[in-house]
Amino acid sequence: MTYLRTLTPLFLAISCLSLHSCTKPSNSTGATDQPQGKIVLTGSSTIAPLTAEIAKRYEAEHRGVRIDVQSGGSSRGIADARQGTADIGMVSRSLKDNEKDLQAFTVANDGVSVILHKDNPVRQLSDQQIVDIYTKKITNWRAVDGQDAPITVVNKAEGRSTLELFAQYFKLEPKTIQADVVIGDNEQGIKTVAGNPNAIGYVSIGSAEYGTTHGTPIKLLPVKGVEASINNVANGKFPISRPLNLVTKTAPTGLQKEFIEFARSPKVKDIVQQQYFVPPSQ
Amino acid sequence: MFNSNTSFHRRSEAALVWGLRAIALVSGAIVLLIVFFLVWEAIPVLQQVGAFRFFTDASWHPASNEFNLTPMLVGTLLVMTIAVLIATPLGILSAVFCQYYAPPRIAQFYRRLIELLAGIPSVVYGFWGLVVLVPLIGRLHPPGPSLLAGTLILSLMILPTIALVADASFTNVSPDYLKGCAALGLGRWAMIQNVVFPTARAGLITGVILETGRAIGETMAVLMVSGNVVQVPKSLFDPVRTLTANIALEMAYAVDQHRSALFVSGVVLMLIIGMLVAIAEVLNRGHLYD
């Protein structure tokens, strides 16, 4: 019976702990919240994961600052920045003409490259051919001067920014794309194409270039004669690319300004590259 | 003194009982909280779109307001059923081999191997499937990532579950029965078929339920090898998307209605699991834990 005596407090302690932890968070939030030390960013779901990481590093370096990142699409970024609901909007494209009242700061560039297996003899495809392949009007490599083999079309899952950019450039509705394989992240896309000599896919340029330099048997197709490379995305020559912008209503001041400068600085270059984006050329 | 001691015991026992109750309450509450949260997150889209359209829409394109879950529901059930059909006989027969035919040393070694198989993380299975199995199937019948690849990987993953549970439930069959069989001059297979299987029935059913549960829930490996195209597959070589893969693929980038629709996928999964548990209860006539 003695072990009961020792066990009982233990059980009590555990149950107290588990009950205690339920109520704890509501008490402690807001303790680090300083009045002038908080900014809110809203907008593009492409940029949100990137800014969230950058914000984490910024918060670690500046105690007492809180940065709240919410996604909700580029149009929300524009609207919130205009209305002042958010301090900074996130917009994953260049500003349109009727948005020039806002100030845009590019924190990174996003480029998408079409990839094939290294052994595929096809050297280049026209935009129209790629559209036809992705809508299954062309289903054999023979039709585009390749081997006699069926084409395996690799597409991205709905909602991914790579799909959005790819579809936007080729003027495809995501609905009309007829895929054989649907993948999640870039890495999976590269593995799928590397494992299938007859596959065609598209991934972020950063991840594709990392793959080719590390011996993965894939190749990047040029678009409109422009070689797909990080450099060509950074200097704006590569057509399937877009800037990732932070926008503000007026010239940024104070914390707003500091954070934008921090996000554009070489201090966060590794975060930008980790997410397969291309840092802006300085 | 004696008196006070018993009263202390009574008190400490009461505390223990309350402690146990609290712990049971917490585990029960967590399950209910998860279900509540799933439903809570799914409600916005269910209200705006209606539950009906999740089965009648043209296809699954949540960004353009089409929410048909049926192909993925069919995909989930197909992958699960075929995998269970492959893994169950293999697992049970391998346990029979282990218990009644193999020399003790080989049986011991074989058991360790199966345990090792059970311990391999699912991403590793998926990765192996992606670089070995899928290209192999691709050569046979392109494109490669397919229902077949998904079910093969999945059967491999759930095989250890059923094999180990069957092995354990065979061990629990009373040795007296086996001696009785021997005394009656029954052959080994006759004994297994007529005495061991009926006696171990509850254990075997538990094993099947456990493996089915794992088959439904498995996400990463299936996602990596089965192609994930939203469609009702027409052959074993067609790609297929499961409900779990759907959530894992799209959750990271989903907003608003899309996100809410993914929670509906989660609710549907919970319903399938609920039905599975109910079926198990009926099969065992409620005596699963007796």
Coordinates of C-alpha atoms in Angstrom, one line a residue:
Chain A
M1 CA 0.0 0.0 0.0
T2 CA 2.9 2.4 0.5
Y3 CA 3.4 3.0 -3.1
L4 CA -0.1 4.4 -3.3
R5 CA 1.0 7.1 -0.9
T6 CA 3.8 8.1 -3.1
L7 CA 1.8 7.8 -6.3
T8 CA -1.1 9.9 -5.2
P9 CA 0.7 13.3 -5.0
L10 CA 2.2 12.4 -8.4
F11 CA -1.2 11.9 -10.0
L12 CA -2.5 15.0 -8.4
A13 CA 0.5 17.0 -9.6
I14 CA 0.0 15.7 -13.2
S15 CA -3.7 16.5 -13.2
C16 CA -3.1 19.9 -11.7
L17 CA -0.4 20.6 -14.3
S18 CA -2.6 19.6 -17.2
L19 CA -5.5 21.7 -15.9
H20 CA -3.2 24.6 -15.1
S21 CA -1.7 24.7 -18.6
C22 CA -5.2 25.2 -20.0
T23 CA -5.7 28.5 -18.4
K24 CA -2.1 29.8 -18.6
P25 CA -1.8 31.3 -22.1
S26 CA -4.8 33.7 -21.7
N27 CA -3.1 35.3 -18.7
S28 CA 0.4 35.8 -20.1
T29 CA -0.4 37.2 -23.6
G30 CA 0.1 40.8 -24.0
A31 CA 2.9 41.0 -21.4
T32 CA 5.5 41.7 -24.1
D33 CA 3.2 44.0 -26.0
Q34 CA 4.5 47.6 -26.0
P35 CA 2.3 50.3 -27.4
Q36 CA 4.6 51.6 -30.1
G37 CA 6.3 48.3 -30.7
K38 CA 3.7 46.5 -32.9
I39 CA 3.2 46.4 -36.6
V40 CA 0.7 44.5 -38.7
L41 CA 1.3 43.0 -42.1
T42 CA -1.4 41.5 -44.3
G43 CA -1.7 40.3 -47.8
S44 CA -0.3 37.7 -50.2
S45 CA -0.1 34.1 -49.0
T46 CA 3.0 33.7 -51.0
I47 CA 4.9 36.4 -49.1
A48 CA 3.3 35.7 -45.7
P49 CA 5.5 32.6 -44.8
L50 CA 8.6 34.6 -45.9
T51 CA 7.7 37.7 -43.9
A52 CA 6.7 35.5 -40.9
E53 CA 10.3 34.1 -40.8
I54 CA 11.9 37.5 -41.3
A55 CA 9.6 38.9 -38.6
K56 CA 10.7 36.1 -36.2
R57 CA 14.4 37.1 -36.7
Y58 CA 13.6 40.8 -36.3
E59 CA 11.7 40.1 -33.1
A60 CA 14.6 38.1 -31.8
E61 CA 16.9 41.0 -32.4
H62 CA 14.5 43.7 -31.1
R63 CA 12.9 42.7 -27.9
G64 CA 9.6 44.4 -27.2
V65 CA 8.7 44.6 -30.9
R66 CA 5.8 42.4 -32.1
I67 CA 5.0 41.8 -35.8
D68 CA 1.7 40.3 -36.7
V69 CA 1.6 38.6 -40.2
Q70 CA -1.7 37.6 -41.7
S71 CA -2.4 36.2 -45.1
G72 CA -5.4 36.9 -47.3
G73 CA -4.3 37.6 -50.8
S74 CA -2.5 40.4 -52.6
S75 CA -5.7 42.4 -53.0
R76 CA -6.2 42.4 -49.2
G77 CA -2.7 43.6 -48.9
I78 CA -3.5 46.6 -51.2
A79 CA -6.8 47.4 -49.5
D80 CA -5.4 47.1 -45.9
A81 CA -2.4 49.2 -46.7
R82 CA -4.6 51.9 -48.3
Q83 CA -7.1 52.0 -45.4
G84 CA -4.4 51.8 -42.8
T85 CA -5.8 48.6 -41.3
A86 CA -2.3 47.1 -41.8
D87 CA 0.9 49.0 -41.4
I88 CA 2.4 47.1 -44.4
G89 CA 0.6 45.3 -47.2
M90 CA 2.1 42.2 -48.9
V91 CA 1.6 42.1 -52.7
S92 CA 3.1 39.4 -54.9
R93 CA 3.1 41.3 -58.2
S94 CA 4.1 44.7 -59.5
L95 CA 1.7 47.6 -58.7
K96 CA -1.0 48.3 -61.2
D97 CA -1.3 51.8 -62.7
N98 CA -4.2 52.7 -60.4
E99 CA -2.2 51.6 -57.4
K100 CA 0.7 53.9 -57.9
D101 CA -0.4 56.0 -54.9
L102 CA 1.2 53.3 -52.8
Q103 CA 4.9 52.8 -52.2
A104 CA 6.3 49.4 -53.1
F105 CA 9.5 47.8 -51.8
T106 CA 10.7 44.5 -53.4
V107 CA 12.0 42.1 -50.7
A108 CA 12.4 39.1 -53.1
N109 CA 11.7 37.9 -56.6
D110 CA 9.9 34.7 -57.4
G111 CA 10.6 32.8 -60.6
V112 CA 9.2 29.6 -62.0
S113 CA 11.0 27.4 -64.4
V114 CA 9.8 24.5 -66.5
I115 CA 11.9 21.4 -65.9
L116 CA 12.5 18.1 -67.8
H117 CA 14.5 15.0 -67.1
K118 CA 18.2 15.4 -68.2
D119 CA 17.9 12.5 -70.7
N120 CA 15.0 14.1 -72.5
P121 CA 16.3 15.2 -75.9
V122 CA 13.9 18.1 -76.1
R123 CA 15.9 21.4 -75.8
Q124 CA 13.2 24.0 -75.8
L125 CA 9.5 24.4 -76.0
S126 CA 7.5 27.3 -77.2
D127 CA 4.9 28.9 -74.9
Q128 CA 2.1 27.5 -77.0
Q129 CA 3.6 24.0 -76.9
I130 CA 3.7 24.1 -73.1
V131 CA 0.1 25.3 -73.0
D132 CA -0.9 22.4 -75.3
I133 CA 1.0 19.9 -73.1
Y134 CA -0.7 21.1 -69.9
T135 CA -4.1 21.0 -71.5
K136 CA -3.4 17.6 -73.1
K137 CA -3.7 18.7 -76.7
I138 CA -0.1 17.3 -77.0
T139 CA 0.3 14.0 -75.2
N140 CA 3.4 12.5 -76.9
W141 CA 6.9 13.9 -76.9
R142 CA 7.1 13.0 -80.7
A143 CA 4.9 16.1 -81.4
V144 CA 7.6 18.4 -80.0
D145 CA 10.6 16.7 -81.6
G146 CA 11.2 14.3 -78.8
Q147 CA 11.1 10.5 -78.4
D148 CA 8.0 8.5 -79.0
A149 CA 6.8 8.4 -75.4
P150 CA 3.7 9.6 -73.5
I151 CA 4.2 12.9 -71.6
T152 CA 3.7 12.8 -67.9
V153 CA 2.3 16.2 -66.8
V154 CA 3.3 17.2 -63.3
N155 CA 1.2 20.0 -61.8
K156 CA 1.1 21.7 -58.4
A157 CA -1.6 21.5 -55.8
E158 CA -4.3 24.1 -55.8
G159 CA -3.4 27.3 -54.0
R160 CA 0.4 27.1 -54.4
S161 CA 1.9 30.3 -55.6
T162 CA 4.0 28.5 -58.2
L163 CA 0.9 27.2 -59.8
E164 CA -0.6 30.7 -59.7
L165 CA 2.4 32.3 -61.4
F166 CA 2.7 29.5 -64.0
A167 CA -1.0 29.6 -64.9
Q168 CA -0.9 33.4 -65.0
Y169 CA 2.0 33.6 -67.4
F170 CA 0.6 30.9 -69.7
K171 CA -2.9 32.3 -69.4
L172 CA -4.2 29.0 -68.2
E173 CA -7.1 28.5 -65.8
P174 CA -6.0 26.1 -63.0
K175 CA -9.2 24.2 -63.8
T176 CA -8.2 23.5 -67.4
I177 CA -4.8 21.9 -66.6
Q178 CA -5.0 18.2 -67.0
A179 CA -2.3 16.6 -64.8
D180 CA -1.0 13.1 -64.4
V181 CA 0.7 13.8 -61.2
V182 CA -0.1 16.5 -58.6
I183 CA 2.7 17.4 -56.2
G184 CA 3.0 19.6 -53.1
D185 CA 6.4 21.2 -52.7
N186 CA 9.2 22.0 -55.1
E187 CA 11.4 19.2 -53.8
Q188 CA 8.7 16.6 -54.5
G189 CA 8.3 18.0 -58.0
I190 CA 12.1 17.7 -58.7
K191 CA 12.2 14.1 -57.4
T192 CA 9.2 13.2 -59.6
V193 CA 10.7 14.6 -62.7
A194 CA 14.1 13.2 -61.9
G195 CA 12.5 9.7 -61.6
N196 CA 10.6 9.9 -64.8
P197 CA 12.4 10.6 -68.2
N198 CA 9.1 11.5 -69.8
A199 CA 7.8 14.0 -67.2
I200 CA 7.5 17.7 -67.5
G201 CA 7.0 19.9 -64.4
Y202 CA 7.6 23.4 -63.1
V203 CA 9.1 24.5 -59.8
S204 CA 10.6 27.6 -58.2
I205 CA 13.8 28.5 -60.0
G206 CA 15.8 28.6 -56.7
S207 CA 15.0 25.0 -56.0
A208 CA 15.6 23.8 -59.6
E209 CA 19.0 25.5 -59.8
Y210 CA 19.9 24.0 -56.4
G211 CA 18.9 20.6 -57.8
T212 CA 21.0 20.8 -61.0
T213 CA 24.1 22.0 -59.2
H214 CA 23.8 19.1 -56.8
G215 CA 23.6 16.4 -59.5
T216 CA 19.9 15.8 -59.8
P217 CA 19.2 14.7 -63.3
I218 CA 16.9 17.5 -64.4
K219 CA 17.3 20.5 -66.7
L220 CA 15.7 23.9 -66.8
L221 CA 14.0 25.0 -70.1
P222 CA 14.6 28.5 -71.4
V223 CA 11.5 30.6 -71.8
K224 CA 11.3 32.8 -75.0
G225 CA 15.1 32.2 -75.4
V226 CA 15.9 33.5 -71.9
E227 CA 17.9 31.0 -69.9
A228 CA 16.2 30.1 -66.6
S229 CA 18.5 31.1 -63.9
I230 CA 18.5 33.0 -60.6
N231 CA 20.6 35.7 -62.1
N232 CA 18.0 36.3 -64.9
V233 CA 15.2 36.5 -62.3
A234 CA 17.2 38.9 -60.2
N235 CA 17.9 41.3 -63.1
G236 CA 14.3 41.0 -64.3
K237 CA 15.0 39.4 -67.8
F238 CA 13.3 36.1 -67.1
P239 CA 9.6 36.3 -68.1
I240 CA 8.0 33.9 -65.6
S241 CA 8.8 35.9 -62.6
R242 CA 7.3 38.5 -60.3
P243 CA 8.4 40.8 -57.6
L244 CA 7.3 40.2 -54.0
N245 CA 6.5 43.6 -52.6
L246 CA 5.9 45.2 -49.3
V247 CA 3.6 48.2 -49.8
T248 CA 2.9 51.2 -47.6
K249 CA 0.5 54.1 -48.0
T250 CA 3.0 56.8 -47.5
A251 CA 6.8 56.9 -47.2
P252 CA 7.5 54.5 -44.4
T253 CA 8.5 55.8 -41.0
G254 CA 9.8 54.5 -37.7
L255 CA 9.4 50.8 -37.1
Q256 CA 7.7 50.4 -40.4
K257 CA 10.7 51.8 -42.2
E258 CA 13.1 49.8 -40.1
F259 CA 11.4 46.5 -40.8
I260 CA 11.2 47.1 -44.5
E261 CA 14.9 47.9 -44.5
F262 CA 15.7 44.8 -42.5
A263 CA 13.6 42.7 -44.9
R264 CA 15.6 44.0 -47.9
S265 CA 19.0 43.7 -46.2
P266 CA 21.5 40.9 -46.7
K267 CA 20.8 39.9 -43.1
V268 CA 17.8 37.9 -44.2
K269 CA 19.2 36.7 -47.5
D270 CA 19.4 33.1 -46.2
I271 CA 15.7 33.2 -45.3
V272 CA 14.8 34.4 -48.7
Q273 CA 16.9 31.6 -50.4
Q274 CA 15.5 29.0 -48.0
Q275 CA 12.1 29.7 -49.3
Y276 CA 13.4 29.4 -52.9
F277 CA 13.0 33.0 -53.7
V278 CA 15.6 35.2 -55.2
P279 CA 17.0 38.1 -53.1
P280 CA 16.7 41.5 -54.8
S281 CA 19.9 42.7 -56.5
Q282 CA 21.5 45.3 -54.4
Chain B
M1 CA -3.4 4.7 15.3
F2 CA -4.7 1.8 13.3
N3 CA -7.9 3.8 12.8
S4 CA -6.2 6.9 11.5
N5 CA -4.0 4.8 9.2
T6 CA -7.0 3.3 7.4
S7 CA -8.7 6.7 7.1
F8 CA -5.5 8.0 5.6
H9 CA -5.6 5.1 3.1
R10 CA -9.2 5.7 2.4
R11 CA -8.5 9.4 1.8
S12 CA -5.4 8.7 -0.4
E13 CA -7.3 6.2 -2.4
A14 CA -10.1 8.7 -2.9
A15 CA -7.5 11.1 -4.2
L16 CA -6.1 8.5 -6.5
V17 CA -9.5 7.7 -7.9
W18 CA -10.2 11.4 -8.5
G19 CA -6.7 11.7 -10.1
L20 CA -7.5 8.9 -12.4
R21 CA -10.9 10.4 -13.2
A22 CA -9.3 13.7 -14.0
I23 CA -6.8 12.0 -16.3
A24 CA -9.5 10.1 -18.1
L25 CA -11.5 13.3 -18.4
V26 CA -8.5 15.1 -20.0
S27 CA -8.0 12.4 -22.6
G28 CA -11.6 12.2 -23.4
A29 CA -11.9 16.0 -23.6
I30 CA -9.0 16.2 -26.0
V31 CA -10.7 13.9 -28.5
L32 CA -14.0 15.9 -28.2
L33 CA -12.1 19.2 -28.5
I34 CA -10.4 18.1 -31.7
V35 CA -13.8 17.0 -33.2
F36 CA -15.3 20.2 -32.0
F37 CA -12.5 22.3 -33.5
L38 CA -12.8 20.4 -36.9
V39 CA -16.5 21.0 -37.1
W40 CA -16.1 24.6 -35.9
E41 CA -13.6 25.4 -38.7
A42 CA -15.7 23.5 -41.3
I43 CA -18.9 25.3 -40.5
P44 CA -18.3 28.5 -42.4
V45 CA -18.0 26.7 -45.8
L46 CA -20.8 24.3 -44.9
Q47 CA -23.1 27.3 -44.3
Q48 CA -22.1 29.2 -47.4
V49 CA -21.9 26.3 -49.8
G50 CA -24.0 23.6 -48.1
A51 CA -23.0 20.1 -47.3
F52 CA -24.7 18.8 -50.4
R53 CA -22.3 20.4 -52.9
F54 CA -19.3 18.5 -51.4
F55 CA -20.8 15.5 -53.2
T56 CA -22.5 17.0 -56.3
D57 CA -20.0 19.6 -57.6
A58 CA -18.3 19.1 -60.9
S59 CA -14.8 18.7 -59.4
W60 CA -12.5 19.8 -56.6
H61 CA -11.2 23.3 -57.4
P62 CA -11.7 25.2 -54.2
A63 CA -10.2 28.4 -55.6
S64 CA -12.9 28.4 -58.3
N65 CA -15.7 27.4 -55.9
E66 CA -16.0 23.7 -56.7
F67 CA -15.8 21.4 -53.8
N68 CA -16.5 17.8 -54.8
L69 CA -14.9 15.4 -52.3
T70 CA -16.3 12.2 -53.7
P71 CA -13.3 11.3 -55.9
M72 CA -11.0 11.6 -52.9
L73 CA -13.4 9.7 -50.7
V74 CA -13.5 6.9 -53.3
G75 CA -9.7 7.2 -53.5
T76 CA -9.3 6.9 -49.7
L77 CA -11.6 3.9 -49.5
L78 CA -10.0 2.1 -52.5
V79 CA -6.4 2.6 -51.3
M80 CA -7.4 1.5 -47.8
T81 CA -9.4 -1.6 -48.9
I82 CA -6.9 -3.0 -51.3
A83 CA -4.0 -2.4 -48.9
V84 CA -5.9 -4.2 -46.1
L85 CA -6.8 -7.0 -48.5
I86 CA -3.2 -7.5 -49.4
A87 CA -1.7 -7.0 -45.9
T88 CA -4.1 -9.0 -43.8
P89 CA -3.6 -12.6 -45.3
L90 CA 0.2 -11.9 -45.5
G91 CA 0.4 -10.7 -41.9
I92 CA -1.7 -13.5 -40.4
L93 CA 0.0 -16.2 -42.4
S94 CA 3.4 -14.8 -41.5
A95 CA 2.4 -14.9 -37.8
V96 CA 1.2 -18.5 -38.3
F97 CA 4.6 -19.3 -39.8
C98 CA 6.3 -17.7 -36.9
Q99 CA 4.3 -19.5 -34.2
Y100 CA 3.8 -23.0 -35.6
Y101 CA 6.2 -23.7 -38.4
A102 CA 9.5 -21.8 -38.0
P103 CA 12.3 -23.1 -35.8
P104 CA 12.5 -20.9 -32.7
R105 CA 15.7 -19.1 -33.8
I106 CA 14.4 -18.2 -37.2
A107 CA 11.0 -17.2 -35.7
Q108 CA 12.8 -14.9 -33.2
F109 CA 14.9 -13.3 -36.0
Y110 CA 11.9 -12.9 -38.2
R111 CA 9.9 -11.2 -35.4
R112 CA 12.8 -8.7 -35.0
L113 CA 12.7 -8.0 -38.7
I114 CA 8.9 -7.3 -38.6
E115 CA 9.4 -5.0 -35.6
L116 CA 12.0 -3.2 -37.6
L117 CA 9.6 -2.8 -40.5
A118 CA 7.1 -1.3 -38.1
G119 CA 9.6 1.2 -36.9
I120 CA 10.6 2.7 -40.3
P121 CA 9.2 6.2 -40.5
S122 CA 6.6 6.8 -43.1
V123 CA 8.5 9.4 -45.0
V124 CA 11.2 6.8 -45.6
Y125 CA 8.7 4.4 -47.1
G126 CA 7.4 7.3 -49.2
F127 CA 10.9 8.3 -50.3
W128 CA 11.8 4.7 -51.2
G129 CA 8.5 4.4 -53.1
L130 CA 9.2 7.6 -55.0
V131 CA 12.7 6.7 -56.2
V132 CA 12.3 2.9 -56.5
L133 CA 8.8 1.7 -56.9
V134 CA 7.3 4.6 -58.9
P135 CA 9.9 4.5 -61.7
L136 CA 9.5 0.7 -61.8
I137 CA 5.8 1.0 -62.3
G138 CA 6.4 3.9 -64.7
R139 CA 8.4 1.6 -67.0
L140 CA 5.6 -0.9 -66.9
H141 CA 2.8 1.5 -67.4
P142 CA 3.4 5.3 -67.4
P143 CA 3.2 7.7 -65.6
G144 CA 4.1 5.7 -62.5
P145 CA 2.6 7.5 -59.5
S146 CA -0.6 5.5 -59.2
L147 CA -3.2 3.8 -57.1
L148 CA -1.0 0.7 -57.4
A149 CA 2.1 2.4 -56.0
G150 CA 0.0 3.8 -53.1
T151 CA -1.6 0.5 -52.2
L152 CA 1.7 -1.4 -52.4
I153 CA 3.5 1.1 -50.1
L154 CA 0.6 1.2 -47.8
S155 CA 0.3 -2.6 -47.5
L156 CA 4.0 -2.8 -46.7
M157 CA 3.4 -0.2 -44.0
I158 CA 0.5 -1.8 -42.3
L159 CA 1.8 -5.4 -42.7
P160 CA 3.8 -5.3 -39.4
T161 CA 0.8 -4.1 -37.5
I162 CA -1.3 -7.1 -38.4
A163 CA 1.6 -9.5 -38.2
L164 CA 2.6 -8.4 -34.7
V165 CA -0.9 -8.3 -33.3
A166 CA -1.7 -11.7 -34.9
D167 CA 1.5 -13.1 -33.5
A168 CA 0.6 -11.8 -30.0
S169 CA -2.9 -13.2 -30.1
F170 CA -1.6 -16.6 -31.2
T171 CA 0.7 -16.6 -28.2
N172 CA -2.3 -16.1 -26.0
V173 CA -4.1 -19.2 -27.3
S174 CA -4.1 -21.6 -24.3
P175 CA -1.4 -24.3 -24.6
D176 CA -4.0 -26.8 -23.3
Y177 CA -6.0 -26.5 -26.5
L178 CA -2.9 -27.2 -28.5
K179 CA -2.0 -30.2 -26.4
G180 CA -5.6 -31.4 -26.8
C181 CA -5.4 -31.1 -30.5
A182 CA -2.1 -33.1 -30.5
A183 CA -3.7 -35.8 -28.3
L184 CA -6.6 -36.0 -30.8
G185 CA -4.1 -36.6 -33.6
L186 CA -5.0 -33.4 -35.5
G187 CA -2.5 -32.2 -38.1
R188 CA -0.9 -28.8 -37.6
W189 CA -2.9 -27.0 -40.3
A190 CA -6.2 -28.6 -39.0
M191 CA -5.4 -27.4 -35.5
I192 CA -4.6 -23.8 -36.8
Q193 CA -7.7 -23.6 -38.9
N194 CA -10.2 -25.1 -36.4
V195 CA -8.8 -24.2 -33.0
V196 CA -6.3 -21.4 -33.2
F197 CA -8.2 -19.1 -35.6
P198 CA -11.5 -19.2 -33.7
T199 CA -9.8 -18.8 -30.4
A200 CA -7.7 -15.8 -31.5
R201 CA -10.6 -14.2 -33.4
A202 CA -11.0 -11.1 -31.2
G203 CA -7.2 -10.4 -31.4
L204 CA -7.2 -10.8 -35.2
I205 CA -10.1 -8.5 -35.6
T206 CA -8.4 -5.9 -33.4
G207 CA -5.3 -6.3 -35.6
V208 CA -7.4 -5.6 -38.8
I209 CA -9.0 -2.6 -37.2
L210 CA -5.6 -1.2 -36.1
E211 CA -4.1 -1.7 -39.6
T212 CA -7.2 -0.2 -41.3
G213 CA -7.0 2.8 -39.0
R214 CA -3.3 3.3 -39.9
A215 CA -4.2 2.8 -43.6
I216 CA -6.7 5.6 -43.5
G217 CA -4.5 8.0 -41.6
E218 CA -1.3 7.4 -43.4
T219 CA -0.5 10.6 -45.3
M220 CA 3.1 11.3 -46.3
A221 CA 4.0 8.0 -48.0
V222 CA 0.8 7.9 -49.9
L223 CA 1.1 11.5 -50.9
M224 CA 4.5 10.9 -52.3
V225 CA 3.7 7.9 -54.5
S226 CA 0.1 8.1 -55.6
G227 CA 0.1 11.1 -58.0
N228 CA -2.6 13.1 -56.2
V229 CA -4.8 13.8 -59.2
V230 CA -8.4 14.4 -58.1
Q231 CA -10.3 11.7 -60.0
V232 CA -12.0 8.4 -59.6
P233 CA -9.3 6.0 -60.9
K234 CA -10.3 3.8 -63.8
S235 CA -7.4 1.4 -63.4
L236 CA -4.7 0.5 -60.9
F237 CA -2.3 2.6 -62.9
D238 CA -4.3 5.8 -62.6
P239 CA -3.2 8.4 -60.1
V240 CA -5.4 9.0 -57.1
R241 CA -5.7 11.5 -54.2
T242 CA -6.7 10.5 -50.7
L243 CA -8.4 12.8 -48.2
T244 CA -5.4 13.0 -46.0
A245 CA -3.1 13.8 -48.9
N246 CA -5.6 16.5 -49.9
I247 CA -5.2 18.2 -46.5
A248 CA -1.4 17.9 -46.4
L249 CA -1.0 19.2 -50.0
E250 CA -3.2 22.2 -49.8
M251 CA -3.3 23.3 -46.2
A252 CA -0.1 25.4 -46.3
Y253 CA -1.5 27.8 -48.9
A254 CA -5.2 27.6 -48.3
V255 CA -7.2 30.6 -47.2
D256 CA -10.8 31.4 -46.3
Q257 CA -13.3 29.0 -47.9
H258 CA -10.5 26.8 -49.3
R259 CA -9.1 26.3 -45.8
S260 CA -12.5 25.7 -44.4
A261 CA -13.2 23.1 -47.1
L262 CA -10.1 21.2 -46.1
F263 CA -11.5 21.0 -42.6
V264 CA -14.6 19.4 -44.2
S265 CA -12.2 16.7 -45.5
G266 CA -11.1 16.3 -41.9
V267 CA -14.6 15.9 -40.7
V268 CA -15.3 13.3 -43.4
L269 CA -12.2 11.4 -42.3
M270 CA -13.4 11.4 -38.7
L271 CA -16.8 10.0 -39.9
I272 CA -15.0 7.2 -41.7
I273 CA -13.0 6.3 -38.6
G274 CA -16.2 6.5 -36.5
M275 CA -17.9 4.1 -38.8
L276 CA -14.9 1.8 -38.6
V277 CA -15.0 1.7 -34.8
A278 CA -18.8 1.0 -35.0
I279 CA -18.3 -1.9 -37.4
A280 CA -15.6 -3.3 -35.1
E281 CA -17.9 -3.1 -32.1
V282 CA -20.6 -5.0 -34.0
L283 CA -18.2 -7.6 -35.3
N284 CA -17.0 -8.3 -31.8
R285 CA -20.5 -8.0 -30.4
G286 CA -19.2 -5.4 -27.9
H287 CA -16.8 -7.8 -26.3
L288 CA -13.6 -6.4 -27.7
Y289 CA -12.1 -5.6 -24.3
D290 CA -13.4 -8.6 -22.3

